[in-house]
CSV table of C-alpha atoms and ligand atoms in Angstrom, one decimal:
chain,number,residue,atom,x,y,z
H,16,MET,CA,13.7,-18.7,-71.7
H,17,THR,CA,12.3,-20.0,-68.3
H,18,GLU,CA,14.3,-23.0,-67.0
H,19,ARG,CA,11.7,-25.7,-66.2
H,20,LEU,CA,14.2,-28.3,-64.8
H,21,LYS,CA,17.5,-27.7,-63.4
H,22,ILE,CA,20.0,-30.4,-62.3
H,23,GLU,CA,22.8,-29.2,-60.2
H,24,HIS,CA,25.9,-31.4,-59.1
H,25,LEU,CA,24.0,-34.5,-59.3
H,26,TYR,CA,25.8,-37.7,-58.2
H,27,LYS,CA,24.4,-41.4,-58.1
H,28,VAL,CA,26.5,-44.1,-56.5
H,29,PHE,CA,24.9,-47.5,-56.3
H,30,ALA,CA,25.8,-48.1,-52.6
H,31,ALA,CA,24.0,-48.0,-49.2
H,32,ARG,CA,27.0,-45.8,-48.0
H,33,PRO,CA,28.2,-43.7,-50.9
H,34,GLU,CA,30.3,-41.1,-48.9
H,35,ARG,CA,33.8,-42.6,-49.7
H,36,ALA,CA,32.9,-42.9,-53.4
H,37,LEU,CA,31.5,-39.4,-53.5
H,38,ASP,CA,34.6,-38.0,-51.9
H,39,MET,CA,36.9,-39.8,-54.4
H,40,LEU,CA,34.6,-38.4,-57.3
H,41,ARG,CA,34.9,-34.9,-55.9
H,42,CYS,CA,38.7,-35.3,-55.9
H,43,GLY,CA,38.6,-36.3,-59.6
H,44,ALA,CA,38.6,-40.0,-59.4
H,45,THR,CA,36.8,-41.7,-62.3
H,46,LYS,CA,34.0,-44.3,-62.3
H,47,ALA,CA,36.6,-47.1,-62.9
H,48,ASP,CA,38.8,-45.8,-59.8
H,49,VAL,CA,35.9,-46.0,-57.7
H,50,LEU,CA,34.9,-49.3,-58.7
H,51,ARG,CA,38.4,-50.7,-58.2
H,52,ASP,CA,38.9,-49.0,-54.7
H,53,THR,CA,35.1,-49.3,-53.3
H,54,GLY,CA,33.5,-51.8,-55.4
H,55,HIS,CA,30.5,-49.4,-55.9
H,56,VAL,CA,29.2,-48.7,-59.3
H,57,VAL,CA,29.0,-45.0,-60.3
H,58,GLY,CA,25.9,-44.0,-62.2
H,59,LEU,CA,26.2,-40.3,-62.2
H,60,ASP,CA,29.3,-38.0,-61.6
H,61,ASP,CA,28.7,-34.4,-61.0
H,62,VAL,CA,26.0,-33.8,-63.7
H,63,SER,CA,24.6,-30.3,-64.1
H,64,LEU,CA,22.2,-29.1,-66.8
H,65,SER,CA,19.2,-26.9,-67.3
H,66,VAL,CA,16.2,-27.7,-69.3
H,67,PRO,CA,14.4,-24.8,-70.6
H,68,ALA,CA,10.4,-24.9,-70.6
H,69,GLY,CA,9.2,-26.5,-73.9
H,70,ALA,CA,12.6,-27.9,-74.8
H,71,MET,CA,12.9,-31.4,-76.4
H,72,TYR,CA,16.0,-32.2,-74.5
H,73,MET,CA,18.0,-35.1,-75.6
H,74,ILE,CA,20.3,-37.3,-73.3
H,75,MET,CA,22.7,-39.2,-75.5
H,76,GLY,CA,25.4,-41.7,-74.8
H,77,LEU,CA,26.8,-45.0,-75.1
H,78,SER,CA,25.2,-48.1,-73.2
H,79,GLY,CA,26.1,-47.7,-69.4
H,80,SER,CA,26.9,-44.0,-69.6
H,81,GLY,CA,24.2,-43.3,-67.1
H,82,LYS,CA,21.3,-42.0,-69.3
H,83,SER,CA,18.5,-43.9,-67.5
H,84,THR,CA,20.1,-43.4,-64.2
H,85,LEU,CA,19.7,-39.7,-64.9
H,86,ALA,CA,16.0,-40.1,-66.0
H,87,ARG,CA,15.2,-42.3,-63.1
H,88,CYS,CA,16.9,-39.7,-60.5
H,89,VAL,CA,14.6,-37.0,-61.9
H,90,ASN,CA,11.5,-38.8,-60.5
H,91,ARG,CA,13.5,-40.5,-57.9
H,92,LEU,CA,12.9,-44.0,-58.9
H,93,ASN,CA,16.7,-43.9,-58.3
H,94,GLU,CA,17.5,-42.0,-55.1
H,95,PRO,CA,20.2,-39.4,-56.0
H,96,SER,CA,23.4,-39.6,-53.6
H,97,ALA,CA,24.1,-35.9,-53.8
H,98,GLY,CA,23.0,-32.9,-55.7
H,99,ARG,CA,19.7,-31.1,-56.4
H,100,ILE,CA,17.0,-31.4,-59.0
H,101,LEU,CA,14.8,-28.3,-59.3
H,102,LEU,CA,11.5,-28.5,-60.9
H,103,ASP,CA,10.6,-24.9,-61.3
H,104,ASP,CA,11.8,-23.9,-57.8
H,105,THR,CA,11.0,-27.1,-55.9
H,106,ASP,CA,14.0,-29.3,-55.0
H,107,LEU,CA,12.7,-32.8,-55.8
H,108,CYS,CA,15.6,-34.4,-53.8
H,109,ALA,CA,14.3,-32.7,-50.6
H,110,LEU,CA,10.6,-33.8,-51.1
H,111,ALA,CA,9.0,-36.2,-48.5
H,112,GLU,CA,7.2,-39.1,-49.9
H,113,PRO,CA,3.6,-37.6,-50.2
H,114,ALA,CA,4.7,-34.6,-52.0
H,115,LEU,CA,7.1,-36.8,-54.2
H,116,ARG,CA,4.1,-38.8,-55.1
H,117,ASP,CA,2.2,-35.8,-56.0
H,118,VAL,CA,4.9,-34.7,-58.4
H,119,ARG,CA,5.1,-38.1,-60.0
H,120,ARG,CA,1.5,-38.2,-60.6
H,121,LYS,CA,0.8,-34.6,-61.7
H,122,ARG,CA,4.0,-33.2,-63.1
H,123,ILE,CA,6.2,-35.9,-64.5
H,124,SER,CA,5.3,-38.8,-67.0
H,125,MET,CA,7.5,-41.4,-68.1
H,126,VAL,CA,7.6,-43.5,-71.3
H,127,PHE,CA,9.8,-46.6,-71.4
H,128,GLN,CA,11.3,-48.7,-74.2
H,129,HIS,CA,9.0,-51.5,-73.3
H,130,PHE,CA,6.1,-50.0,-72.0
H,131,ALA,CA,4.2,-52.1,-69.3
H,132,LEU,CA,0.7,-52.1,-70.5
H,133,LEU,CA,-2.0,-53.9,-68.5
H,134,PRO,CA,-2.4,-57.0,-70.6
H,135,ASN,CA,-6.1,-57.8,-69.7
H,136,ARG,CA,-7.4,-54.2,-70.0
H,137,PRO,CA,-8.4,-52.7,-73.2
H,138,VAL,CA,-6.4,-49.9,-74.8
H,139,ILE,CA,-8.6,-47.1,-73.5
H,140,GLU,CA,-8.2,-48.2,-69.9
H,141,ASN,CA,-4.4,-48.5,-70.2
H,142,VAL,CA,-4.5,-44.8,-71.4
H,143,GLU,CA,-6.7,-43.8,-68.4
H,144,PHE,CA,-4.4,-45.5,-66.0
H,145,GLY,CA,-2.3,-42.3,-65.0
H,146,LEU,CA,-5.6,-40.5,-64.6
H,147,LYS,CA,-6.9,-43.1,-62.4
H,148,LEU,CA,-3.9,-42.9,-60.2
H,149,ARG,CA,-4.4,-39.2,-60.0
H,150,GLY,CA,-8.0,-39.7,-58.8
H,151,VAL,CA,-9.7,-38.2,-61.8
H,152,PRO,CA,-13.4,-39.4,-62.0
H,153,ALA,CA,-14.3,-42.0,-64.3
H,154,ALA,CA,-16.3,-40.0,-66.8
H,155,ALA,CA,-13.7,-37.2,-67.1
H,156,ARG,CA,-10.8,-39.7,-67.5
H,157,ARG,CA,-12.6,-41.7,-70.3
H,158,GLN,CA,-13.3,-38.4,-72.2
H,159,ARG,CA,-9.7,-37.3,-71.8
H,160,ALA,CA,-8.3,-40.8,-72.8
H,161,GLY,CA,-10.5,-40.7,-75.8
H,162,GLN,CA,-9.1,-37.4,-77.0
H,163,VAL,CA,-5.6,-38.5,-76.6
H,164,LEU,CA,-6.2,-41.8,-78.6
H,165,GLU,CA,-7.5,-39.6,-81.3
H,166,VAL,CA,-4.4,-37.4,-81.2
H,167,VAL,CA,-2.1,-40.4,-81.6
H,168,GLY,CA,-4.3,-42.1,-84.2
H,169,LEU,CA,-5.6,-45.1,-82.3
H,170,ALA,CA,-9.1,-44.0,-81.5
H,171,ARG,CA,-10.5,-47.0,-83.4
H,172,TRP,CA,-8.5,-49.4,-81.3
H,173,ALA,CA,-9.9,-48.2,-78.0
H,174,ASP,CA,-11.6,-51.5,-77.1
H,175,LYS,CA,-8.9,-53.8,-78.2
H,176,LEU,CA,-6.5,-55.6,-75.9
H,177,PRO,CA,-2.8,-54.8,-76.0
H,178,HIS,CA,-1.9,-58.2,-77.6
H,179,GLU,CA,-4.1,-57.2,-80.5
H,180,LEU,CA,-1.9,-54.3,-81.4
H,181,SER,CA,1.5,-54.2,-83.1
H,182,GLY,CA,4.7,-53.2,-81.1
H,183,GLY,CA,4.5,-49.7,-82.8
H,184,MET,CA,0.9,-49.3,-81.7
H,185,ARG,CA,1.6,-50.5,-78.2
H,186,GLN,CA,4.3,-47.8,-77.9
H,187,ARG,CA,1.7,-45.3,-79.2
H,188,VAL,CA,-0.5,-46.4,-76.4
H,189,GLY,CA,2.3,-45.8,-73.8
H,190,LEU,CA,2.8,-42.3,-75.3
H,191,ALA,CA,-1.0,-41.6,-75.1
H,192,ARG,CA,-0.9,-42.8,-71.4
H,193,ALA,CA,1.9,-40.3,-70.7
H,194,LEU,CA,0.3,-37.5,-72.7
H,195,ALA,CA,-3.2,-38.0,-71.0
H,196,THR,CA,-1.9,-37.0,-67.5
H,197,ASP,CA,-1.2,-33.5,-68.6
H,198,ALA,CA,2.0,-33.7,-66.9
H,199,ASP,CA,4.2,-30.8,-68.2
H,200,ILE,CA,7.5,-32.9,-68.0
H,201,LEU,CA,7.6,-36.0,-70.1
H,202,ILE,CA,10.7,-38.4,-69.6
H,203,MET,CA,11.1,-40.8,-72.7
H,204,ASP,CA,13.7,-43.6,-72.0
H,205,GLU,CA,14.6,-45.1,-75.3
H,206,ALA,CA,10.8,-44.9,-76.1
H,207,PHE,CA,11.4,-45.6,-79.7
H,208,SER,CA,14.4,-47.8,-79.6
H,209,ALA,CA,12.4,-51.1,-79.9
H,210,LEU,CA,10.6,-50.1,-83.0
H,211,ASP,CA,11.6,-51.0,-86.6
H,212,PRO,CA,13.1,-48.2,-88.5
H,213,LEU,CA,10.0,-47.2,-90.5
H,214,ILE,CA,7.8,-47.1,-87.6
H,215,ARG,CA,10.3,-45.5,-85.5
H,216,ALA,CA,10.7,-42.6,-87.9
H,217,GLU,CA,6.9,-42.2,-87.9
H,218,MET,CA,6.8,-42.0,-84.3
H,219,GLN,CA,9.6,-39.3,-84.3
H,220,ASP,CA,7.4,-37.3,-86.7
H,221,GLU,CA,4.5,-37.8,-84.6
H,222,LEU,CA,6.3,-36.6,-81.6
H,223,LEU,CA,7.4,-33.5,-83.3
H,224,ARG,CA,4.0,-32.8,-84.5
H,225,LEU,CA,2.6,-33.3,-81.1
H,226,GLN,CA,5.1,-31.2,-79.5
H,227,ARG,CA,4.1,-28.2,-81.7
H,228,THR,CA,0.8,-28.0,-79.9
H,229,LEU,CA,1.6,-29.5,-76.5
H,230,ASN,CA,4.6,-27.7,-75.8
H,231,LYS,CA,5.8,-29.9,-72.9
H,232,THR,CA,9.2,-30.1,-71.6
H,233,ILE,CA,10.6,-33.4,-72.8
H,234,LEU,CA,13.7,-35.3,-71.6
H,235,PHE,CA,14.3,-37.8,-74.3
H,236,ILE,CA,16.9,-40.5,-73.7
H,237,THR,CA,18.4,-42.2,-76.8
H,238,HIS,CA,21.7,-43.8,-77.7
H,239,ASP,CA,21.0,-42.9,-81.4
H,240,PHE,CA,22.6,-39.6,-82.5
H,241,GLN,CA,20.5,-39.2,-85.6
H,242,GLU,CA,17.4,-39.5,-83.4
H,243,ALA,CA,19.0,-36.8,-81.1
H,244,LEU,CA,19.6,-34.5,-84.1
H,245,LYS,CA,16.2,-35.0,-85.6
H,246,LEU,CA,14.2,-34.3,-82.3
H,247,GLY,CA,16.5,-32.3,-80.1
H,248,THR,CA,16.5,-28.6,-79.3
H,249,ARG,CA,19.4,-29.3,-77.1
H,250,ILE,CA,21.7,-32.4,-76.7
H,251,ALA,CA,23.5,-33.4,-73.5
H,252,ILE,CA,26.1,-36.3,-74.1
H,253,MET,CA,27.1,-38.6,-71.3
H,254,SER,CA,30.1,-40.8,-70.9
H,255,GLU,CA,31.0,-42.8,-67.8
H,256,GLY,CA,28.4,-41.0,-65.8
H,257,ARG,CA,29.6,-37.6,-66.6
H,258,LEU,CA,28.1,-35.0,-68.9
H,259,VAL,CA,30.7,-34.4,-71.4
H,260,ARG,CA,29.1,-32.1,-73.9
H,261,GLU,CA,26.0,-30.1,-74.0
H,262,GLY,CA,24.5,-27.8,-76.6
H,263,THR,CA,22.4,-27.3,-79.8
H,264,PRO,CA,22.6,-30.2,-82.3
H,265,GLN,CA,24.4,-27.9,-84.8
H,266,SER,CA,27.0,-26.7,-82.4
H,267,ILE,CA,27.8,-30.4,-81.3
H,268,VAL,CA,28.3,-31.3,-84.9
H,269,THR,CA,30.5,-28.4,-85.8
H,270,GLU,CA,32.4,-28.5,-82.3
H,271,PRO,CA,32.4,-31.9,-80.8
H,272,GLY,CA,35.2,-31.1,-78.4
H,273,SER,CA,36.3,-34.6,-78.1
H,274,ASP,CA,36.9,-37.8,-79.9
H,275,TYR,CA,34.1,-39.5,-78.1
H,276,VAL,CA,31.6,-36.9,-79.3
H,277,ALA,CA,33.1,-36.7,-82.7
H,278,ALA,CA,32.6,-40.3,-83.2
H,279,PHE,CA,28.8,-39.9,-82.9
H,280,THR,CA,28.9,-36.9,-85.5
H,281,ARG,CA,30.8,-38.8,-88.2
H,282,ASP,CA,27.9,-40.0,-90.4
H,283,VAL,CA,25.7,-36.9,-90.0
H,284,ASP,CA,24.2,-35.5,-93.2
H,285,ARG,CA,25.2,-31.8,-92.6
H,286,ALA,CA,23.2,-30.8,-95.6
H,287,ARG,CA,20.1,-31.7,-93.8
H,288,LEU,CA,21.1,-30.5,-90.4
H,289,PHE,CA,22.2,-27.0,-91.1
H,290,ASN,CA,19.9,-24.4,-92.4
H,291,ALA,CA,20.5,-21.3,-94.6
H,292,GLY,CA,20.8,-19.0,-91.4
H,293,ALA,CA,23.5,-21.0,-89.9
H,294,SER,CA,25.7,-21.0,-93.0
H,295,MET,CA,25.0,-17.5,-94.5
H,296,THR,CA,27.4,-14.6,-95.0
H,297,SER,CA,26.4,-11.3,-93.5
H,298,LEU,CA,26.0,-8.2,-95.4
H,299,ALA,CA,27.1,-4.8,-95.2
H,300,PRO,CA,26.0,-1.6,-97.1
H,301,LEU,CA,28.2,-0.6,-99.9
H,302,VAL,CA,26.3,2.3,-101.5
H,303,GLN,CA,23.1,3.8,-99.8
H,304,ARG,CA,20.8,6.4,-101.3
H,305,ASP,CA,17.2,7.5,-100.6
H,306,GLY,CA,15.0,4.4,-101.1
H,307,TRP,CA,17.7,1.8,-101.8
H,308,THR,CA,20.9,0.2,-100.6
H,309,VAL,CA,23.5,-2.0,-102.2
H,310,LEU,CA,24.4,-4.7,-99.7
H,311,ALA,CA,27.5,-6.9,-100.3
H,312,GLY,CA,29.6,-9.4,-98.3
H,313,GLY,CA,31.7,-12.4,-98.9
H,314,GLU,CA,32.7,-13.4,-102.4
H,315,PRO,CA,33.1,-10.9,-105.2
H,316,GLY,CA,30.3,-10.8,-107.8
H,317,PRO,CA,26.8,-9.4,-108.0
H,318,ALA,CA,25.4,-7.6,-104.9
H,319,PHE,CA,22.0,-7.3,-103.7
H,320,VAL,CA,20.0,-4.1,-103.9
H,321,VAL,CA,17.2,-3.7,-101.2
H,322,ASP,CA,14.5,-1.1,-100.7
H,323,ALA,CA,14.1,0.8,-97.4
H,324,ASP,CA,12.3,-2.2,-95.9
H,325,ALA,CA,15.3,-4.4,-96.7
H,326,ARG,CA,13.3,-6.3,-99.3
H,327,VAL,CA,15.3,-7.4,-102.4
H,328,LEU,CA,14.9,-5.3,-105.5
H,329,GLY,CA,17.5,-7.2,-107.8
H,330,LEU,CA,21.2,-7.6,-108.3
H,331,VAL,CA,23.9,-5.3,-109.7
H,332,GLY,CA,27.2,-6.3,-111.0
H,333,PRO,CA,30.7,-5.2,-109.9
H,334,ALA,CA,31.1,-2.6,-112.6
H,335,GLN,CA,27.7,-1.1,-111.9
H,336,ILE,CA,28.5,-0.9,-108.2
H,337,ASP,CA,31.5,1.4,-109.1
H,338,ALA,CA,29.4,3.5,-111.3
H,339,LEU,CA,26.6,3.8,-108.3
H,340,ARG,CA,29.6,4.7,-106.1
H,341,ASP,CA,30.4,7.5,-108.5
H,342,GLY,CA,26.9,9.0,-108.2
H,343,LEU,CA,25.1,7.4,-111.2
H,344,ALA,CA,21.5,6.4,-111.1
H,345,LEU,CA,20.3,2.9,-110.3
H,346,PRO,CA,20.4,0.8,-113.6
H,347,PRO,CA,17.8,-1.8,-114.5
H,348,LEU,CA,18.3,-4.5,-112.1
H,349,ASP,CA,19.3,-8.2,-112.7
H,350,ALA,CA,16.4,-10.4,-111.5
H,351,ALA,CA,18.4,-13.8,-111.6
H,352,PHE,CA,18.6,-14.1,-107.8
H,353,ALA,CA,16.8,-16.4,-105.3
H,354,CYS,CA,15.8,-15.8,-101.7
H,355,VAL,CA,15.2,-18.7,-99.2
H,356,PRO,CA,14.0,-18.3,-95.6
H,357,ALA,CA,16.7,-18.7,-93.0
H,358,ALA,CA,15.0,-22.0,-91.8
H,359,THR,CA,15.6,-23.7,-95.3
H,360,ARG,CA,17.7,-26.7,-95.0
H,361,LEU,CA,21.0,-26.4,-97.0
H,362,VAL,CA,20.1,-29.6,-99.0
H,363,ASP,CA,17.2,-27.5,-100.4
H,364,ALA,CA,18.8,-24.1,-100.6
H,365,ALA,CA,21.9,-25.3,-102.6
H,366,ALA,CA,19.5,-26.3,-105.3
H,367,HIS,CA,19.2,-22.6,-106.2
H,368,PHE,CA,22.9,-22.3,-107.0
H,369,GLY,CA,22.4,-23.8,-110.3
H,370,THR,CA,20.1,-21.1,-111.7
H,371,ALA,CA,20.5,-18.0,-109.6
H,372,ARG,CA,23.5,-15.7,-109.8
H,373,ALA,CA,23.1,-14.9,-106.0
H,374,VAL,CA,21.1,-16.6,-103.2
H,375,GLY,CA,19.8,-14.3,-100.5
H,376,VAL,CA,18.6,-15.4,-97.1
H,377,ILE,CA,15.5,-13.7,-95.7
H,378,ASP,CA,13.8,-13.5,-92.3
H,379,GLU,CA,10.1,-14.1,-91.4
H,380,VAL,CA,8.9,-11.0,-92.9
H,381,GLY,CA,11.0,-11.2,-96.0
H,382,ARG,CA,13.9,-8.9,-95.1
H,383,LEU,CA,17.3,-9.8,-96.5
H,384,VAL,CA,19.5,-10.9,-93.6
H,385,GLY,CA,22.3,-12.6,-95.5
H,386,ARG,CA,23.3,-14.6,-98.5
H,387,LEU,CA,24.6,-17.9,-99.4
H,388,GLU,CA,27.9,-18.5,-101.1
H,389,ALA,CA,28.5,-21.9,-102.7
H,390,GLY,CA,32.0,-22.2,-101.4
H,391,ARG,CA,31.1,-21.6,-97.9
H,392,VAL,CA,28.1,-23.8,-98.0
H,393,LEU,CA,30.1,-26.6,-99.2
H,394,ALA,CA,32.8,-26.1,-96.6
H,395,HIS,CA,29.8,-26.2,-93.9
H,396,ILE,CA,28.5,-29.3,-95.5
H,397,GLY,CA,31.6,-31.2,-96.1
H,398,ALA,CA,34.3,-30.1,-93.7
H,399,GLY,CA,34.8,-31.7,-90.3
H,400,GLY,CA,34.3,-29.7,-87.0
H,401,ALA,CA,36.7,-27.9,-84.9
H,402,ASN,CA,39.2,-29.5,-82.5
H,403,GLY,CA,40.9,-31.7,-85.1
H,404,ALA,CA,37.8,-34.2,-85.3
H,405,LYS,CA,37.7,-36.1,-88.6
H,406,HIS,CA,34.6,-36.6,-90.4
H,407,VAL,CA,34.0,-38.8,-93.5
F,527,ATP,N1,20.2,-50.7,-59.9
F,527,ATP,C1,21.5,-50.6,-60.2
F,527,ATP,N2,22.5,-51.1,-59.3
F,527,ATP,C2,23.7,-51.1,-59.7
F,527,ATP,N3,24.2,-50.5,-60.8
F,527,ATP,C3,23.5,-49.9,-61.6
F,527,ATP,C4,22.0,-49.9,-61.4
F,527,ATP,N4,21.4,-49.4,-62.4
F,527,ATP,C5,22.3,-48.9,-63.3
F,527,ATP,N5,23.5,-49.3,-62.7
F,527,ATP,C6,24.8,-49.0,-63.4
F,527,ATP,O1,24.9,-47.6,-63.7
F,527,ATP,C7,25.6,-47.3,-64.9
F,527,ATP,C8,24.7,-46.5,-65.6
F,527,ATP,O2,23.6,-47.3,-66.1
F,527,ATP,P1,22.2,-46.7,-67.0
F,527,ATP,O3,21.3,-47.8,-66.9
F,527,ATP,O4,22.0,-45.5,-66.5
F,527,ATP,O5,23.0,-46.5,-68.4
F,527,ATP,P2,22.3,-46.2,-69.9
F,527,ATP,O6,23.1,-45.1,-70.3
F,527,ATP,O7,20.9,-46.0,-69.5
F,527,ATP,O8,22.6,-47.4,-70.6
F,527,ATP,P3,21.8,-48.1,-71.8
F,527,ATP,O9,22.0,-47.3,-73.0
F,527,ATP,O10,22.3,-49.6,-71.9
F,527,ATP,O11,20.3,-48.1,-71.4
F,527,ATP,C9,25.9,-48.7,-65.5
F,527,ATP,O12,27.4,-48.9,-65.1
F,527,ATP,C10,25.2,-49.7,-64.7
F,527,ATP,O13,25.7,-50.8,-64.6
F,528,MG,MG1,19.2,-46.9,-70.3
């Protein structure tokens, strides 16, 4: 996958002369050490990460861990103290003011928690705002803003003033403004945090839906781990200005790697987070003949018989497998099996355990790629991650 945004050894010290603090950090000093010895606040301490094109990349961490500082460094609302920020191959840190302004207008859009809408301008003009800054002619920007309002479900509100909208709707206008610019990078800093839970869940669904067609590269900042899990393709977790863990949502839950990260994962509903593909047992051929193969793996019990295209024909029991091994013909097959696509959430896949003698996992074209075993699924859902992290 192509990398859209790459951050390399980024430091931010809030000081006019950060050199001494940087030297200390590079020698292993912490944010607290630097504050004590120099009086300077460290925002970012050697952060490196890569955001693939089209990713929904989550930045997570407690208050004060440096999430907003990182977001603001990306378009240099905060001036980085050291390091590089590569947008495709351009180092944003090296850009002079005119080129930087161009990047801010055309490549990167931001959505904040409390979006600053122009109070005396109707919704449509608020959405057009970014396009106006870009110098898009009036007719073209009105048309574009209209389209985007349609997308976020606010077309009928185009002529209303911001105060006539609810908080959730205003946030939607903020999102529409960011989307209207066509920037390929969207930075959303706690964009949904001020919304009440129901509206917030709706906005999350909306964003997921939009992302399927827009395919932007989104840097999404949140202190809510559930939100990160729901939206994220990758999650970076920050603490004290440092990036302490980075990976897919599933890998972070199974291997938090530290107590700090494990604390976020404690209340995670694993049955909803993991899918059949992540929890399946792989299969190996036991008996193979012209036109069919017996595939087995994991627990003893019935095994799958598949055709030459790896599509499931049925099940055979252990005694029948022995007979097949001895060269007997294929018996009538047991049809009491179920198959689920690899993307099925465990919570849904597990429902088959009640009725099926075996649950297979299939790929997009219906080939058997593994099976689910009740014991292993339960372990996956219930057990804690590695590294001694405890989960309730
Ligand atoms: N303009 C500033 N001047 C001095 N220190 C700052 C400035 N902005 C942020 N900081 C400090 O940088 C650190 C990181 O702050 P930041 O706002 O990035 O945290 P955050 O993770 O976004 O927190 P929150 O979840 O509360 O939004 C904090 O210690 C903060 O005090
Ligand atoms: Mg913040």
